[in-house]
Amino acid sequence: MKRKCINRSILLLVLWLGSGMLALAQNAEDSKAVVKTFAATDADSIRQVLIQTQYSTVNVSSWNRSDARVAVIVSVRAENADRARELLDKIEIEYKRTGDEARATTLVNGDADNFAWLRKHAKEFSIRYDIRLPSTAGLKVSNDFGTLQIDSLRGPLHTLMDYGNVSATALKNNNNYFEGDYANFHIHFLQAGKFAVDYAKIFLDFGFYVRIAGDYNTVHLQRIKKLNVDGDYNKIQAKRIKDLFSIGDFQEITVDRIYNIRTRGDYNKIVLHELGRGFHNFITSGDFTRITITNPKAVAYVLKMDTENSEWKISGLKSESSGKENDTHIRTYYGKPDARALIRIEGDYLQIAITNPSNF
């Protein structure tokens, strides 16, 4: 009986290994590499590189040369070797140059927008771009459902990447432009740039001049000099902002340390955890907004409120007031009457809470 059990186990193992080998035999992978160098000439050096693709991984780095190199590796997995080779032949990289502009485009069956066909017929495929460009050259990447990874770039960057992922160490130009709905952006340093996006997630550590236009975005920031936000249903969370300007409804803005902020919109939620030393002003207008301000360092300011049907509680003022008022017009101050900093709140149906130290 024991010997029969052993024989049966061996038989099952052989059948399992055989089915595994059969599955491997029914799947085959083929790949190819295409490399192009765009050399500089006496008339034209490479000033901009354009990449048009989808579902691709694009890696970018700069070098101290005036030419650009674009290397592409394509792999396809299909049910057998012949089918893999057939599908691989359907994928081409088209290179073009016009003056100082170099372009690379991924074509499927001769069409840049035919990736749906490839996804239907290939079991798996991968496309990887490795780009080296001059240190001052610009870059434009269109790569829906793909990824873009950049080390450091001095030239301007323009991305068009719906459902894409963008990560960069340092973007040092003043003219960076990001487009891409449902995209993720992870940037360590951004000199300046505009995000024209919806439903995006933006993670930025350090930036000087940043503008975000769009709706339903989630933004996490560390230290920003100037931030402009224009849109509805955005969530902004930041450690430190020097100047913040926001227009939109249903926004949630939370800042750990702020120096200057202006907002306009309805149904917003604004939380300022600390008025920084050198705080200039907070000016806001809109209805049905919740405002929470904490002033732990006892920064002096003048307060002006013009509101109706609102609830408010403010501590530490010259004339401390709290409660619910149907018609409220306040001009008072915290700390000293000649303070240059200003908090001005206008709107109806507000909920206001401002906490100041009792001793200035």
Coordinates of C-alpha atoms in Angstrom, one line a residue:
M1 CA 0.0 0.0 0.0
K2 CA 2.8 2.4 0.9
R3 CA 4.6 1.7 -2.5
K4 CA 1.4 2.5 -4.4
C5 CA 1.0 5.8 -2.6
I6 CA 4.6 6.7 -3.5
N7 CA 4.1 5.8 -7.1
R8 CA 0.9 7.8 -7.2
S9 CA 2.7 10.8 -5.8
I10 CA 5.5 10.5 -8.4
L11 CA 2.8 10.3 -11.1
L12 CA 1.1 13.4 -9.8
L13 CA 4.4 15.3 -9.7
V14 CA 5.3 14.3 -13.3
L15 CA 1.8 15.4 -14.4
W16 CA 2.2 18.7 -12.6
L17 CA 5.7 19.3 -14.0
G18 CA 4.4 18.4 -17.5
S19 CA 1.5 20.8 -17.3
G20 CA 3.9 23.5 -16.1
M21 CA 6.3 22.9 -19.0
L22 CA 3.4 22.8 -21.4
A23 CA 2.3 26.2 -20.1
L24 CA 5.8 27.6 -20.6
A25 CA 5.9 26.2 -24.1
Q26 CA 2.6 27.9 -24.9
N27 CA 4.1 31.3 -23.9
A28 CA 7.1 32.8 -25.6
E29 CA 8.7 36.2 -25.3
D30 CA 10.7 38.2 -27.9
S31 CA 12.4 41.6 -27.6
K32 CA 14.3 44.1 -29.5
A33 CA 16.3 47.3 -28.9
V34 CA 16.3 50.4 -31.1
V35 CA 18.8 53.1 -30.4
K36 CA 19.1 56.5 -32.1
T37 CA 21.6 59.3 -31.6
F38 CA 20.6 62.8 -32.7
A39 CA 24.0 64.5 -33.2
A40 CA 24.5 68.2 -33.0
T41 CA 25.6 70.1 -36.1
D42 CA 27.1 73.4 -36.7
A43 CA 23.7 74.8 -37.5
D44 CA 21.6 73.0 -34.9
S45 CA 22.2 71.5 -31.5
I46 CA 19.4 69.6 -29.8
R47 CA 17.2 72.0 -27.8
Q48 CA 14.1 69.8 -27.3
V49 CA 13.3 66.1 -27.2
L50 CA 9.7 65.0 -27.8
I51 CA 8.5 61.5 -26.8
Q52 CA 5.0 60.2 -27.8
T53 CA 4.1 56.7 -26.5
Q54 CA 1.7 54.9 -24.1
Y55 CA 2.0 52.3 -21.4
S56 CA 5.8 52.9 -21.4
T57 CA 8.5 53.5 -18.8
V58 CA 10.5 56.6 -19.7
N59 CA 13.8 57.2 -17.9
V60 CA 15.5 60.6 -18.5
S61 CA 18.9 61.9 -17.5
S62 CA 21.1 64.8 -18.7
W63 CA 24.7 64.9 -19.8
N64 CA 27.3 67.5 -20.8
R65 CA 27.0 66.9 -24.5
S66 CA 25.1 68.7 -27.3
D67 CA 23.6 65.6 -28.8
A68 CA 20.7 63.4 -27.6
R69 CA 20.4 59.7 -27.5
V70 CA 17.1 57.7 -27.3
A71 CA 17.3 54.0 -26.6
V72 CA 14.1 51.9 -26.6
I73 CA 13.7 48.3 -25.5
V74 CA 10.5 46.5 -26.5
S75 CA 9.4 43.1 -25.3
V76 CA 6.3 41.1 -26.2
R77 CA 5.0 37.8 -24.7
A78 CA 2.5 35.7 -26.7
E79 CA 1.2 32.2 -26.9
N80 CA 4.2 31.0 -29.1
A81 CA 7.4 32.3 -30.5
D82 CA 6.0 33.0 -34.0
R83 CA 3.2 35.0 -32.6
A84 CA 5.6 36.9 -30.3
R85 CA 7.8 37.8 -33.2
E86 CA 4.8 38.8 -35.3
L87 CA 3.5 41.2 -32.6
L88 CA 7.0 42.6 -32.0
D89 CA 7.3 43.5 -35.7
K90 CA 4.0 45.5 -35.3
I91 CA 5.7 47.8 -32.8
E92 CA 8.0 50.4 -34.4
I93 CA 9.9 53.4 -33.0
E94 CA 9.7 56.3 -35.5
Y95 CA 12.5 58.9 -35.1
K96 CA 12.4 62.3 -36.7
R97 CA 14.4 65.5 -36.5
T98 CA 13.4 69.0 -37.4
G99 CA 16.1 71.6 -36.8
D100 CA 16.9 71.5 -33.1
E101 CA 14.0 69.3 -32.2
A102 CA 14.3 65.5 -31.9
R103 CA 11.2 63.3 -31.8
A104 CA 10.6 59.6 -31.0
T105 CA 7.1 58.0 -31.4
T106 CA 5.9 54.5 -30.6
L107 CA 3.8 53.1 -33.5
V108 CA 1.6 50.0 -33.4
N109 CA 0.5 48.9 -36.8
G110 CA 1.8 52.3 -38.0
D111 CA -0.5 54.2 -35.7
A112 CA 0.5 56.1 -32.5
D113 CA -2.9 55.5 -31.0
N114 CA -3.3 51.8 -31.6
F115 CA -2.3 50.5 -28.2
A116 CA -5.7 49.0 -27.6
W117 CA -5.1 46.6 -30.4
L118 CA -1.7 45.6 -28.8
R119 CA -3.2 45.1 -25.4
K120 CA -5.9 42.8 -26.9
H121 CA -3.5 40.5 -28.8
A122 CA -0.4 40.4 -26.6
K123 CA -0.4 38.5 -23.3
E124 CA 2.1 41.0 -22.0
F125 CA 4.3 43.8 -23.4
S126 CA 6.8 46.3 -22.1
I127 CA 8.3 49.4 -23.7
R128 CA 11.2 51.2 -22.0
Y129 CA 12.7 54.5 -23.1
D130 CA 16.2 55.5 -21.8
I131 CA 16.9 59.1 -22.8
R132 CA 20.1 61.2 -22.5
L133 CA 19.7 64.8 -23.5
P134 CA 21.8 68.0 -23.3
S135 CA 21.7 69.6 -19.8
T136 CA 19.8 72.7 -21.1
A137 CA 17.4 70.9 -23.5
G138 CA 13.7 70.8 -23.0
L139 CA 11.6 67.7 -22.8
K140 CA 8.0 66.9 -23.8
V141 CA 6.5 63.5 -22.9
S142 CA 3.1 62.1 -23.9
N143 CA 2.7 58.8 -22.1
D144 CA -0.7 57.8 -21.0
F145 CA -0.8 54.9 -18.5
G146 CA 3.0 55.1 -18.3
T147 CA 5.7 56.3 -16.0
L148 CA 8.3 59.1 -16.3
Q149 CA 11.4 59.2 -14.1
I150 CA 13.8 62.2 -14.2
D151 CA 17.0 62.7 -12.3
S152 CA 17.7 66.4 -12.8
L153 CA 16.5 68.7 -15.6
R154 CA 17.5 72.3 -16.3
G155 CA 15.4 72.7 -19.4
P156 CA 11.6 73.0 -19.4
L157 CA 9.4 69.9 -19.0
H158 CA 6.0 69.3 -20.4
T159 CA 4.1 66.2 -19.5
L160 CA 0.8 64.8 -20.9
M161 CA 0.1 61.7 -19.0
D162 CA -3.4 60.6 -18.1
Y163 CA -3.3 57.8 -15.5
G164 CA 0.5 58.2 -15.4
N165 CA 3.2 58.4 -12.8
V166 CA 5.8 61.2 -12.8
S167 CA 8.8 61.3 -10.4
A168 CA 11.7 63.8 -10.5
T169 CA 14.6 64.7 -8.2
A170 CA 15.1 68.3 -9.4
L171 CA 13.3 70.4 -12.1
K172 CA 15.2 73.7 -12.3
N173 CA 13.4 75.5 -15.0
N174 CA 10.8 78.3 -14.7
N175 CA 8.5 76.9 -17.4
N176 CA 7.5 73.4 -16.4
Y177 CA 4.0 72.4 -17.3
F178 CA 2.1 69.2 -16.2
E179 CA -1.0 67.8 -17.7
G180 CA -2.5 64.5 -16.8
D181 CA -5.8 63.5 -15.2
Y182 CA -5.8 60.7 -12.6
A183 CA -2.0 61.0 -12.5
N184 CA 0.5 60.9 -9.6
F185 CA 3.4 63.4 -9.3
H186 CA 6.3 62.9 -6.9
I187 CA 8.8 65.8 -7.2
H188 CA 11.5 66.6 -4.7
F189 CA 12.4 70.1 -6.0
L190 CA 10.5 72.3 -8.4
Q191 CA 11.7 75.7 -9.4
A192 CA 8.4 76.7 -11.0
G193 CA 5.6 75.0 -12.7
K194 CA 1.9 74.8 -13.5
F195 CA -0.3 71.7 -13.0
A196 CA -3.4 71.6 -15.2
V197 CA -4.9 68.4 -13.8
D198 CA -8.0 66.8 -12.4
Y199 CA -8.2 63.9 -9.9
A200 CA -4.4 64.0 -9.5
K201 CA -2.2 63.3 -6.5
I202 CA 0.8 65.8 -6.1
F203 CA 3.6 65.2 -3.7
L204 CA 6.1 68.1 -3.7
D205 CA 8.9 68.7 -1.1
F206 CA 10.4 72.0 -2.1
G207 CA 9.2 74.6 -4.6
F208 CA 9.3 78.3 -5.4
Y209 CA 6.4 79.1 -7.7
V210 CA 3.7 76.6 -8.1
R211 CA 0.2 76.8 -9.7
I212 CA -2.5 74.2 -9.6
A213 CA -5.5 74.5 -11.8
G214 CA -8.2 71.8 -11.7
D215 CA -10.6 69.9 -9.6
Y216 CA -10.6 67.0 -7.1
N217 CA -6.8 67.0 -6.6
T218 CA -5.0 65.9 -3.5
V219 CA -1.8 67.9 -2.8
H220 CA 0.9 67.2 -0.2
L221 CA 3.6 69.9 0.2
Q222 CA 6.5 70.5 2.4
R223 CA 8.0 74.0 1.9
I224 CA 6.6 76.3 -0.9
K225 CA 7.3 80.0 -1.5
K226 CA 4.3 80.8 -3.6
L227 CA 1.3 78.6 -4.3
N228 CA -1.8 79.5 -6.5
V229 CA -4.8 77.1 -6.5
D230 CA -7.7 77.5 -8.8
G231 CA -10.4 74.8 -8.8
D232 CA -13.1 73.0 -6.7
Y233 CA -12.9 70.0 -4.4
N234 CA -9.2 70.2 -3.9
K235 CA -7.4 69.1 -0.8
I236 CA -4.2 70.9 0.1
Q237 CA -2.0 69.9 3.0
A238 CA 1.3 71.8 3.5
K239 CA 4.0 72.2 6.1
R240 CA 5.1 75.7 5.3
I241 CA 3.9 78.2 2.7
K242 CA 5.1 81.8 2.3
D243 CA 2.2 83.0 0.0
L244 CA -1.0 81.1 -0.8
F245 CA -3.7 82.3 -3.1
S246 CA -6.8 80.1 -3.6
I247 CA -10.0 80.4 -5.6
G248 CA -12.6 77.7 -5.5
D249 CA -15.4 76.0 -3.7
F250 CA -15.4 72.9 -1.4
Q251 CA -11.7 73.1 -0.9
E252 CA -9.8 71.8 2.2
I253 CA -6.7 73.7 3.0
T254 CA -4.5 72.8 5.9
V255 CA -1.1 74.6 6.5
D256 CA 1.2 74.0 9.5
R257 CA 2.9 77.4 9.1
I258 CA 1.6 80.3 7.0
Y259 CA 2.7 83.9 6.3
N260 CA 0.3 85.2 3.7
I261 CA -3.0 83.7 2.5
R262 CA -5.9 84.9 0.4
T263 CA -8.9 82.7 -0.4
R264 CA -12.2 83.1 -2.1
G265 CA -14.9 80.5 -2.4
D266 CA -17.9 78.8 -0.6
Y267 CA -18.1 75.7 1.5
N268 CA -14.4 75.6 2.2
K269 CA -12.5 74.4 5.2
I270 CA -9.4 76.3 6.2
V271 CA -7.1 75.2 9.0
L272 CA -4.0 77.3 9.8
H273 CA -2.0 75.7 12.6
E274 CA 0.5 78.5 13.1
L275 CA 0.9 82.1 12.1
G276 CA 4.6 82.4 11.3
R277 CA 6.9 85.2 12.5
G278 CA 6.5 87.9 9.9
F279 CA 2.9 86.9 9.2
H280 CA 1.4 89.5 6.8
N281 CA -2.3 88.8 6.3
F282 CA -5.1 86.3 5.9
I283 CA -7.9 87.7 3.8
T284 CA -10.9 85.4 2.9
S285 CA -14.4 85.8 1.5
G286 CA -17.1 83.2 0.9
D287 CA -20.1 81.6 2.6
F288 CA -20.5 78.4 4.6
T289 CA -16.8 78.2 5.3
R290 CA -15.1 76.7 8.4
I291 CA -12.0 78.6 9.6
T292 CA -9.6 77.5 12.3
I293 CA -6.5 79.5 13.2
T294 CA -4.0 78.9 15.9
N295 CA -1.5 81.6 16.9
P296 CA 0.9 79.9 19.3
K297 CA 3.8 82.4 18.8
A298 CA 1.5 85.4 19.7
V299 CA 1.9 87.2 16.4
A300 CA 0.1 90.5 16.6
Y301 CA -2.6 91.4 14.0
V302 CA -5.7 93.5 13.4
L303 CA -9.0 91.6 13.0
K304 CA -11.8 92.7 10.8
M305 CA -15.0 90.6 10.4
D306 CA -18.1 91.2 8.4
T307 CA -20.5 88.3 8.6
E308 CA -24.1 87.2 9.3
N309 CA -25.6 84.1 10.8
S310 CA -22.2 82.8 11.8
E311 CA -20.7 81.1 14.8
W312 CA -17.4 82.3 16.1
K313 CA -15.1 82.0 19.1
I314 CA -11.9 84.1 19.3
S315 CA -9.7 84.2 22.4
G316 CA -7.2 86.8 23.6
L317 CA -8.5 89.9 21.8
K318 CA -8.7 93.3 23.3
S319 CA -12.4 92.8 23.5
E320 CA -12.8 89.0 23.7
S321 CA -16.0 87.9 22.1
S322 CA -17.6 84.5 21.5
G323 CA -21.0 83.1 20.7
K324 CA -23.5 83.4 17.8
E325 CA -24.4 86.7 16.2
N326 CA -26.9 87.4 13.5
D327 CA -25.1 90.5 12.3
T328 CA -21.4 90.9 13.2
H329 CA -19.1 93.7 12.3
I330 CA -15.9 93.6 14.3
R331 CA -12.7 95.7 14.1
T332 CA -10.3 94.9 16.9
Y333 CA -6.8 93.7 17.4
Y334 CA -4.6 91.1 19.1
G335 CA -1.3 92.1 20.7
K336 CA -1.0 95.8 19.8
P337 CA -3.4 98.2 18.0
D338 CA -0.9 99.4 15.4
A339 CA 0.0 95.9 14.1
R340 CA 0.5 95.8 10.4
A341 CA -0.7 92.2 10.0
L342 CA -4.4 91.8 9.1
I343 CA -7.0 89.0 9.4
R344 CA -10.1 90.0 7.4
I345 CA -13.0 87.6 7.1
E346 CA -16.1 88.2 5.0
G347 CA -19.0 85.9 4.4
D348 CA -22.2 84.4 5.9
Y349 CA -23.0 81.2 7.7
L350 CA -19.4 80.8 8.8
Q351 CA -17.8 78.8 11.6
I352 CA -14.8 80.6 13.0
A353 CA -12.3 79.6 15.7
I354 CA -9.2 81.6 16.4
T355 CA -7.0 80.7 19.4
N356 CA -4.4 83.2 20.7
P357 CA -2.3 83.0 23.9
S358 CA -3.9 84.9 26.8
N359 CA -0.6 86.7 27.5
F360 CA 1.1 88.6 24.7

